[in-house]
Coordinates of C-alpha atoms in Angstrom, one line a residue:
M1 CA -5.7 -24.7 -16.9
R2 CA -6.6 -26.0 -20.3
S3 CA -9.0 -24.3 -22.7
V4 CA -12.5 -25.8 -22.2
S5 CA -12.5 -26.8 -25.9
E6 CA -9.7 -29.3 -25.2
I7 CA -11.7 -31.1 -22.5
P8 CA -11.8 -34.8 -23.5
S9 CA -15.0 -36.6 -24.6
S10 CA -14.6 -39.4 -22.1
I11 CA -15.7 -39.1 -18.5
R12 CA -12.5 -40.8 -17.4
G13 CA -10.5 -38.2 -19.2
L14 CA -12.5 -35.3 -17.7
R15 CA -12.1 -36.8 -14.2
E16 CA -8.3 -36.9 -14.7
Q17 CA -8.3 -33.2 -15.7
Y18 CA -10.4 -32.3 -12.7
R19 CA -8.1 -34.3 -10.5
T20 CA -5.0 -32.5 -11.8
H21 CA -6.8 -29.1 -11.9
Q22 CA -6.5 -28.8 -15.6
A23 CA -10.2 -28.3 -16.1
S24 CA -12.8 -26.1 -14.3
P25 CA -16.2 -27.7 -13.6
R26 CA -17.8 -24.2 -13.9
K27 CA -16.4 -23.9 -17.5
V28 CA -17.3 -27.4 -18.4
V29 CA -20.9 -26.9 -17.3
E30 CA -21.2 -23.5 -19.0
L31 CA -20.0 -25.0 -22.2
A32 CA -22.6 -27.8 -21.9
L33 CA -25.3 -25.3 -21.3
K34 CA -24.2 -23.3 -24.4
R35 CA -24.5 -26.4 -26.5
A36 CA -28.0 -27.4 -25.4
N37 CA -30.8 -27.5 -27.9
S38 CA -28.4 -27.0 -30.8
N39 CA -30.4 -29.2 -33.2
A40 CA -32.5 -27.5 -36.0
S41 CA -35.7 -28.4 -34.1
H42 CA -34.3 -26.8 -30.8
N43 CA -36.0 -29.5 -28.8
V44 CA -33.3 -31.7 -27.4
Y45 CA -34.6 -30.7 -23.9
L46 CA -38.2 -30.5 -23.0
A47 CA -37.4 -28.8 -19.7
R48 CA -34.2 -27.0 -18.6
D49 CA -33.2 -24.1 -16.4
D50 CA -29.6 -23.0 -16.6
D51 CA -29.7 -21.2 -13.3
W52 CA -31.0 -24.3 -11.6
T53 CA -28.2 -26.3 -13.1
R54 CA -25.6 -23.7 -12.1
N55 CA -27.0 -23.8 -8.5
E56 CA -26.7 -27.6 -8.5
L57 CA -23.0 -27.2 -9.4
E58 CA -22.4 -24.6 -6.7
Q59 CA -23.9 -26.9 -4.1
L60 CA -21.5 -29.6 -5.3
L61 CA -18.5 -27.3 -5.2
A62 CA -19.5 -26.1 -1.7
Q63 CA -19.0 -29.5 -0.2
D64 CA -16.2 -29.7 2.4
P65 CA -13.1 -28.8 0.4
G66 CA -11.1 -30.6 3.1
D67 CA -12.7 -34.0 2.3
S68 CA -10.2 -35.4 -0.2
E69 CA -12.2 -38.6 -0.5
A70 CA -15.3 -36.9 -1.8
F71 CA -14.1 -36.7 -5.4
E72 CA -13.1 -40.3 -5.4
K73 CA -16.4 -41.4 -3.9
Q74 CA -18.4 -39.5 -6.6
P75 CA -17.6 -41.1 -9.9
L76 CA -19.6 -38.5 -11.9
W77 CA -18.3 -35.5 -9.9
G78 CA -18.9 -32.4 -12.1
V79 CA -20.0 -34.4 -15.1
P80 CA -22.9 -33.0 -17.2
V81 CA -25.6 -35.7 -17.5
S82 CA -29.1 -35.3 -19.1
L83 CA -32.3 -37.1 -17.8
K84 CA -35.0 -38.5 -20.0
D85 CA -38.3 -36.7 -19.3
C86 CA -40.0 -39.8 -17.9
F87 CA -38.1 -39.5 -14.6
D88 CA -39.1 -37.0 -11.9
L89 CA -36.8 -34.1 -11.0
E90 CA -38.0 -32.1 -8.1
G91 CA -39.7 -28.9 -9.2
Y92 CA -40.3 -30.1 -12.7
I93 CA -43.4 -31.5 -14.4
T94 CA -42.7 -34.9 -15.9
T95 CA -44.5 -34.9 -19.3
C96 CA -43.3 -38.3 -20.5
G97 CA -43.4 -36.6 -24.0
S98 CA -47.1 -35.8 -23.8
R99 CA -48.7 -32.4 -23.2
F100 CA -52.0 -34.2 -22.4
L101 CA -50.3 -36.2 -19.6
G102 CA -48.2 -33.2 -18.5
A103 CA -51.3 -31.0 -18.1
S104 CA -52.7 -33.5 -15.6
R105 CA -49.6 -33.3 -13.4
T106 CA -48.0 -30.9 -10.9
P107 CA -44.3 -30.4 -10.4
A108 CA -42.6 -33.3 -8.8
S109 CA -42.2 -33.0 -5.0
A110 CA -39.1 -35.2 -5.0
D111 CA -36.4 -36.6 -7.2
S112 CA -36.8 -40.0 -8.8
S113 CA -34.5 -42.7 -7.7
V114 CA -32.4 -42.3 -10.9
A115 CA -32.0 -38.5 -10.3
S116 CA -31.1 -39.2 -6.7
R117 CA -28.4 -41.7 -7.7
L118 CA -27.0 -39.2 -10.3
K119 CA -26.8 -36.5 -7.7
R120 CA -25.2 -38.8 -5.1
A121 CA -22.6 -39.7 -7.7
G122 CA -21.8 -36.0 -8.2
A123 CA -23.5 -35.6 -11.7
I124 CA -24.8 -32.2 -12.8
I125 CA -28.2 -32.7 -14.4
T126 CA -28.5 -30.4 -17.5
G127 CA -32.2 -30.9 -18.0
K128 CA -35.0 -33.3 -19.1
T129 CA -34.8 -34.6 -22.6
H130 CA -37.2 -35.2 -25.5
L131 CA -38.9 -38.6 -26.0
H132 CA -41.7 -40.2 -27.8
Q133 CA -45.1 -39.9 -26.2
L134 CA -45.1 -42.4 -23.3
A135 CA -41.7 -43.6 -24.6
Y136 CA -43.8 -45.6 -27.1
G137 CA -41.8 -45.3 -30.3
I138 CA -38.5 -45.9 -32.0
T139 CA -38.0 -43.1 -34.5
G140 CA -37.7 -39.8 -32.5
E141 CA -41.1 -38.4 -33.7
N142 CA -43.4 -36.5 -31.4
R143 CA -46.6 -34.6 -32.4
D144 CA -46.6 -32.4 -29.3
F145 CA -43.0 -31.3 -29.1
G146 CA -41.8 -31.8 -32.6
N147 CA -39.6 -34.5 -34.1
C148 CA -36.1 -34.7 -32.7
L149 CA -33.5 -34.0 -35.3
Q150 CA -29.8 -34.9 -34.9
P151 CA -27.6 -31.9 -34.1
A152 CA -25.0 -33.2 -36.4
H153 CA -27.4 -34.0 -39.3
A154 CA -30.4 -31.7 -39.6
R155 CA -32.2 -33.9 -42.1
L156 CA -32.0 -37.0 -39.9
L157 CA -34.1 -38.2 -37.0
T158 CA -32.3 -39.3 -33.8
G159 CA -34.3 -42.5 -33.4
G160 CA -36.2 -43.1 -30.1
S161 CA -37.7 -43.2 -27.8
S162 CA -34.6 -41.8 -25.9
S163 CA -34.3 -39.2 -28.7
G164 CA -33.3 -36.2 -26.7
A165 CA -30.9 -38.3 -24.8
A166 CA -29.0 -39.2 -28.0
A167 CA -29.1 -35.6 -29.2
S168 CA -27.7 -34.3 -25.9
V169 CA -24.7 -36.5 -26.1
Q170 CA -24.2 -35.8 -29.8
E171 CA -24.3 -32.1 -29.3
G172 CA -22.1 -32.2 -26.2
S173 CA -24.5 -30.7 -23.7
A174 CA -24.2 -34.0 -21.8
M175 CA -21.4 -36.5 -21.5
A176 CA -23.9 -39.2 -20.6
A177 CA -27.7 -39.3 -21.0
I178 CA -30.1 -41.4 -19.0
G179 CA -32.6 -43.3 -21.1
T180 CA -34.9 -46.2 -21.1
D181 CA -35.1 -49.2 -23.3
T182 CA -38.2 -51.3 -23.6
G183 CA -38.0 -52.5 -27.2
G184 CA -34.8 -50.7 -28.3
S185 CA -35.2 -47.1 -27.1
I186 CA -31.6 -46.7 -26.1
R187 CA -29.9 -49.1 -28.6
V188 CA -31.6 -47.6 -31.7
P189 CA -30.9 -43.9 -31.2
A190 CA -27.4 -44.7 -30.1
A191 CA -26.8 -46.6 -33.4
L192 CA -28.4 -44.0 -35.6
C193 CA -26.4 -41.2 -33.9
G194 CA -23.1 -43.0 -33.9
L195 CA -23.0 -43.3 -30.1
A196 CA -22.5 -46.0 -27.5
G197 CA -25.6 -47.1 -25.5
Y198 CA -26.3 -49.5 -22.7
R199 CA -29.5 -51.2 -21.6
C200 CA -29.4 -53.2 -18.4
S201 CA -30.6 -56.7 -17.7
I202 CA -34.3 -56.8 -16.8
T203 CA -33.3 -58.1 -13.4
L204 CA -31.5 -54.8 -12.5
S205 CA -34.8 -53.0 -13.4
T206 CA -37.0 -55.2 -11.3
A207 CA -34.7 -55.5 -8.3
N208 CA -36.1 -54.5 -4.9
E209 CA -39.6 -54.1 -6.3
F210 CA -38.5 -51.8 -9.1
E211 CA -36.7 -49.4 -6.7
I212 CA -34.7 -47.8 -9.4
W213 CA -38.0 -46.9 -11.2
R214 CA -39.3 -45.0 -8.2
G215 CA -40.5 -41.7 -9.6
G216 CA -40.3 -42.9 -13.2
D217 CA -43.0 -43.6 -15.8
H218 CA -43.2 -47.2 -17.0
L219 CA -44.3 -48.3 -20.5
A220 CA -44.4 -52.1 -19.9
L221 CA -43.1 -53.4 -16.6
S222 CA -42.1 -56.8 -18.0
F223 CA -39.7 -55.3 -20.6
D224 CA -38.7 -51.8 -19.3
T225 CA -35.0 -51.3 -18.6
I226 CA -32.9 -48.3 -17.8
G227 CA -29.5 -47.4 -19.2
W228 CA -27.6 -44.6 -20.8
L229 CA -26.1 -43.2 -24.0
Y230 CA -22.5 -42.1 -24.0
R231 CA -19.5 -41.5 -26.4
D232 CA -16.7 -43.6 -25.0
L233 CA -17.1 -47.3 -24.4
G234 CA -14.4 -47.0 -21.7
D235 CA -16.9 -45.1 -19.5
G236 CA -19.3 -47.9 -19.3
P237 CA -18.0 -49.6 -16.1
L238 CA -17.8 -46.2 -14.3
L239 CA -21.4 -45.4 -15.2
G240 CA -22.4 -48.9 -14.1
A241 CA -20.9 -48.4 -10.7
A242 CA -22.6 -45.0 -10.4
L243 CA -26.1 -46.0 -11.4
F244 CA -26.4 -49.6 -10.4
G245 CA -23.5 -50.2 -8.0
L246 CA -22.0 -52.7 -10.4
L247 CA -18.6 -53.9 -9.3
H248 CA -15.9 -53.4 -11.8
A249 CA -15.4 -56.7 -13.5
K250 CA -12.3 -57.9 -15.3
A251 CA -12.8 -57.8 -19.0
P252 CA -13.3 -61.4 -20.3
D253 CA -10.3 -62.5 -22.4
P254 CA -11.5 -62.3 -26.0
Q255 CA -9.2 -65.3 -26.8
G256 CA -11.6 -68.2 -27.1
L257 CA -14.8 -66.3 -26.6
R258 CA -17.6 -67.5 -28.8
I259 CA -19.6 -64.6 -30.3
G260 CA -22.8 -65.6 -31.9
M261 CA -24.0 -63.7 -35.0
P262 CA -27.3 -64.3 -36.9
N263 CA -26.9 -66.0 -40.2
A264 CA -27.2 -64.1 -43.5
S265 CA -30.8 -64.9 -44.0
F266 CA -31.8 -63.0 -40.9
L267 CA -29.8 -60.0 -42.0
H268 CA -31.4 -59.9 -45.5
D269 CA -32.8 -56.4 -45.2
C270 CA -29.8 -54.7 -43.8
E271 CA -28.2 -51.8 -45.7
E272 CA -24.6 -52.0 -46.7
E273 CA -23.5 -49.4 -44.2
V274 CA -25.1 -51.5 -41.4
L275 CA -23.4 -54.7 -42.6
A276 CA -20.1 -52.9 -42.9
A277 CA -20.4 -51.7 -39.3
L278 CA -21.3 -55.3 -38.2
E279 CA -18.3 -56.8 -40.0
H280 CA -16.0 -54.1 -38.6
W281 CA -16.8 -55.1 -35.0
A282 CA -16.8 -58.8 -35.9
S283 CA -13.3 -58.5 -37.5
L284 CA -12.1 -56.6 -34.5
L285 CA -13.3 -59.4 -32.1
R286 CA -11.7 -62.0 -34.4
S287 CA -8.4 -60.1 -34.3
R288 CA -8.5 -60.4 -30.5
G289 CA -8.9 -64.1 -30.7
A290 CA -12.7 -64.5 -30.4
Q291 CA -14.6 -66.9 -32.6
V292 CA -17.5 -65.4 -34.4
V293 CA -20.0 -68.2 -34.9
P294 CA -23.1 -67.8 -37.1
F295 CA -26.3 -69.2 -35.7
D296 CA -29.8 -69.8 -37.1
A297 CA -31.9 -67.0 -35.7
G298 CA -35.1 -68.3 -37.3
I299 CA -37.1 -68.3 -34.1
W300 CA -36.3 -64.6 -33.6
R301 CA -38.5 -63.8 -36.6
E302 CA -41.5 -64.2 -34.3
A303 CA -40.2 -61.8 -31.6
M304 CA -42.3 -58.9 -32.8
D305 CA -45.4 -61.0 -33.0
L306 CA -45.0 -61.7 -29.3
Y307 CA -43.6 -58.4 -28.1
A308 CA -46.2 -56.1 -29.6
P309 CA -49.3 -57.5 -28.0
L310 CA -47.7 -58.1 -24.6
Q311 CA -46.2 -54.7 -24.5
A312 CA -49.4 -53.0 -25.7
N313 CA -51.5 -54.8 -23.1
E314 CA -49.2 -53.7 -20.2
A315 CA -49.1 -50.2 -21.6
A316 CA -52.9 -50.1 -21.8
A317 CA -53.1 -51.1 -18.1
L318 CA -50.9 -48.2 -17.2
H319 CA -52.8 -45.7 -19.4
P320 CA -56.5 -46.3 -19.2
E321 CA -59.1 -44.2 -20.9
P322 CA -59.4 -41.3 -21.7
R323 CA -56.7 -41.7 -24.3
D324 CA -57.9 -39.2 -26.9
G325 CA -55.2 -36.7 -25.9
F326 CA -52.4 -39.0 -27.1
E327 CA -51.2 -39.2 -30.7
P328 CA -53.8 -41.3 -32.7
V329 CA -51.3 -44.1 -33.4
I330 CA -50.4 -44.4 -29.8
A331 CA -54.0 -44.3 -28.6
E332 CA -54.8 -47.0 -31.2
R333 CA -52.0 -49.3 -29.8
L334 CA -53.3 -48.7 -26.3
R335 CA -56.9 -49.6 -27.2
W336 CA -55.7 -52.7 -29.1
G337 CA -53.6 -53.8 -26.1
G338 CA -56.5 -53.3 -23.8
S339 CA -58.9 -55.3 -26.0
L340 CA -56.9 -58.5 -25.8
S341 CA -58.7 -61.4 -24.0
A342 CA -57.3 -63.4 -21.1
S343 CA -57.0 -66.5 -23.4
E344 CA -55.1 -64.5 -26.0
L345 CA -52.7 -63.2 -23.5
A346 CA -52.2 -66.6 -21.9
E347 CA -51.3 -68.0 -25.4
F348 CA -48.9 -65.2 -26.0
R349 CA -47.2 -65.8 -22.6
R350 CA -47.0 -69.5 -23.3
R351 CA -45.3 -68.7 -26.6
L352 CA -43.0 -66.3 -24.9
T353 CA -41.8 -68.9 -22.5
S354 CA -41.1 -71.3 -25.4
F355 CA -39.3 -68.5 -27.3
C356 CA -37.0 -67.8 -24.3
Q357 CA -36.3 -71.5 -23.6
T358 CA -35.5 -72.2 -27.3
S359 CA -33.3 -69.1 -27.6
E360 CA -31.4 -69.9 -24.4
Q361 CA -30.8 -73.5 -25.6
K362 CA -29.7 -72.5 -29.0
L363 CA -27.2 -70.0 -27.5
K364 CA -26.0 -72.1 -24.6
D365 CA -22.5 -72.4 -26.0
I366 CA -22.3 -68.7 -27.0
D367 CA -20.8 -66.1 -24.7
F368 CA -22.1 -63.0 -26.4
V369 CA -24.2 -62.1 -29.4
L370 CA -23.4 -59.5 -32.1
L371 CA -26.2 -58.2 -34.3
P372 CA -27.5 -55.0 -35.8
C373 CA -29.6 -52.5 -33.8
S374 CA -31.4 -51.5 -37.0
P375 CA -31.3 -52.6 -40.6
T376 CA -31.0 -48.9 -41.7
A377 CA -28.2 -46.5 -40.7
E378 CA -30.4 -43.4 -40.9
L379 CA -34.0 -42.2 -40.7
R380 CA -34.8 -39.2 -42.9
A381 CA -37.0 -36.6 -41.3
D382 CA -38.9 -36.0 -44.5
E383 CA -40.0 -39.6 -45.0
N384 CA -42.8 -41.7 -43.5
Q385 CA -41.2 -44.1 -41.0
S386 CA -44.2 -46.3 -40.1
A387 CA -42.9 -49.3 -42.0
T388 CA -39.3 -48.7 -40.8
R389 CA -40.5 -49.1 -37.2
L390 CA -41.4 -52.7 -37.7
Q391 CA -38.2 -53.4 -39.6
I392 CA -36.1 -52.0 -36.7
L393 CA -38.0 -53.8 -34.0
R394 CA -37.2 -57.2 -35.6
Y395 CA -33.6 -56.6 -34.5
T396 CA -34.2 -55.3 -31.0
T397 CA -37.2 -57.2 -29.6
P398 CA -35.5 -60.6 -29.3
V399 CA -33.2 -59.1 -26.7
S400 CA -36.1 -57.3 -25.0
L401 CA -38.1 -60.6 -24.7
L402 CA -35.0 -62.3 -23.2
G403 CA -34.4 -59.4 -20.9
W404 CA -30.7 -59.5 -21.7
P405 CA -28.2 -56.5 -21.4
A406 CA -26.8 -54.9 -24.5
V407 CA -24.3 -52.3 -25.6
T408 CA -24.5 -50.4 -28.9
L409 CA -21.0 -50.2 -30.3
P410 CA -20.2 -46.6 -31.6
G411 CA -18.0 -44.9 -34.1
R412 CA -20.2 -45.0 -37.2
R413 CA -23.9 -44.8 -37.9
G414 CA -25.7 -48.1 -37.9
G415 CA -23.5 -49.6 -35.1
P416 CA -24.4 -53.1 -33.9
Q417 CA -25.3 -54.3 -30.4
L418 CA -23.1 -56.6 -28.4
V419 CA -25.5 -58.6 -26.2
G420 CA -24.6 -60.4 -22.9
K421 CA -26.6 -63.0 -21.1
L422 CA -28.9 -62.3 -18.2
D423 CA -27.0 -60.6 -15.3
A424 CA -23.7 -60.5 -17.2
D425 CA -23.9 -56.6 -17.2
A426 CA -20.5 -56.0 -15.5
E427 CA -18.8 -58.4 -17.9
L428 CA -20.5 -56.9 -20.9
L429 CA -19.5 -53.4 -19.9
A430 CA -15.9 -54.5 -19.2
L431 CA -15.6 -56.3 -22.5
S432 CA -17.0 -53.4 -24.5
A433 CA -14.8 -50.9 -22.6
A434 CA -11.7 -53.0 -23.5
L435 CA -12.4 -53.0 -27.2
P436 CA -10.5 -50.4 -29.3
H437 CA -12.7 -47.5 -30.3

């Protein structure tokens, strides 16, 4: 049996070592637990219990050893996975990043749908991870639980709101991390931490009356999506099958694919490192035979003007007064969202419909879109990030308004997002998995 330090970073590689008895699930899980909360702020997880996690593993290992098909039927068998603390886990209080909210709740009496799906797939949940209050932020900051710092770079924020999710994968306490993405909350921390990240199509979130959200805290129902952060793009289809039941799709042949990329004027505020990462992936796609086609993304400049009020209004409906226990900036957004009149909201929704129709028409001959997740490759923990938030959201909210799926491409900080069209999740995951990385 191999030393645990040699266990591969990909879930597929770990499964092969389990299959050939070259790795021990007990040793893998113990190493994951030892790595937990290794960042300087020691707050990757807001709730964890090593004995509970060990017990979950023992229950998995106690399954009928004569059932040779069990391993194959459980694509995440023995894989450490973290869970964002906006999803219920039986016996734990779901804080959604807020002590004020957590104090009003009792421990969950049942697992959320996401946690149940993970367990059915054989995953070992390592704990519940850090997030912005209410998942309402993009930087990784949190007044109640401290700002989430990158385990690999103590002076840098992870990004958010799936901040602990990103940190758990970066530190190695999880091989995949469940997160949510409303306005960029998976894509941004993945990009800032050099990881892969996937957000699903809005239709996967809303299917069967939001069944996958059972036992989960919403921020804004019209825009909330679920996904994960991970290291190896090749694991995307496997995770898609485990969480959403997505059938493995054949990767689209890059030869002849048309990849849309916003023109230079839209990218005017991007740092050199971000542009270099964008060009790296564009060049790789070209080398595979794809056409990278610039397009005028002028209409996307108004995305934040539409997203902010519509999101705030939906969040306000979910979190009525009293709100004084939330961070002042979040309480202010909620009050603003709740103050919008019916006529104002109707106008924003009319403009949203026009935005989506115009975007879809402009991109009708495009197969996928490639653009930055963030104009900056890092967020320093000692700097005020209030202005940066708006700059980042300009790159993520167009996709959120359209409800399209996206994969953050890893390998270097500031990685871009490869965006598929609505319901092209399996094809997007297959294409990204087939790219060299």
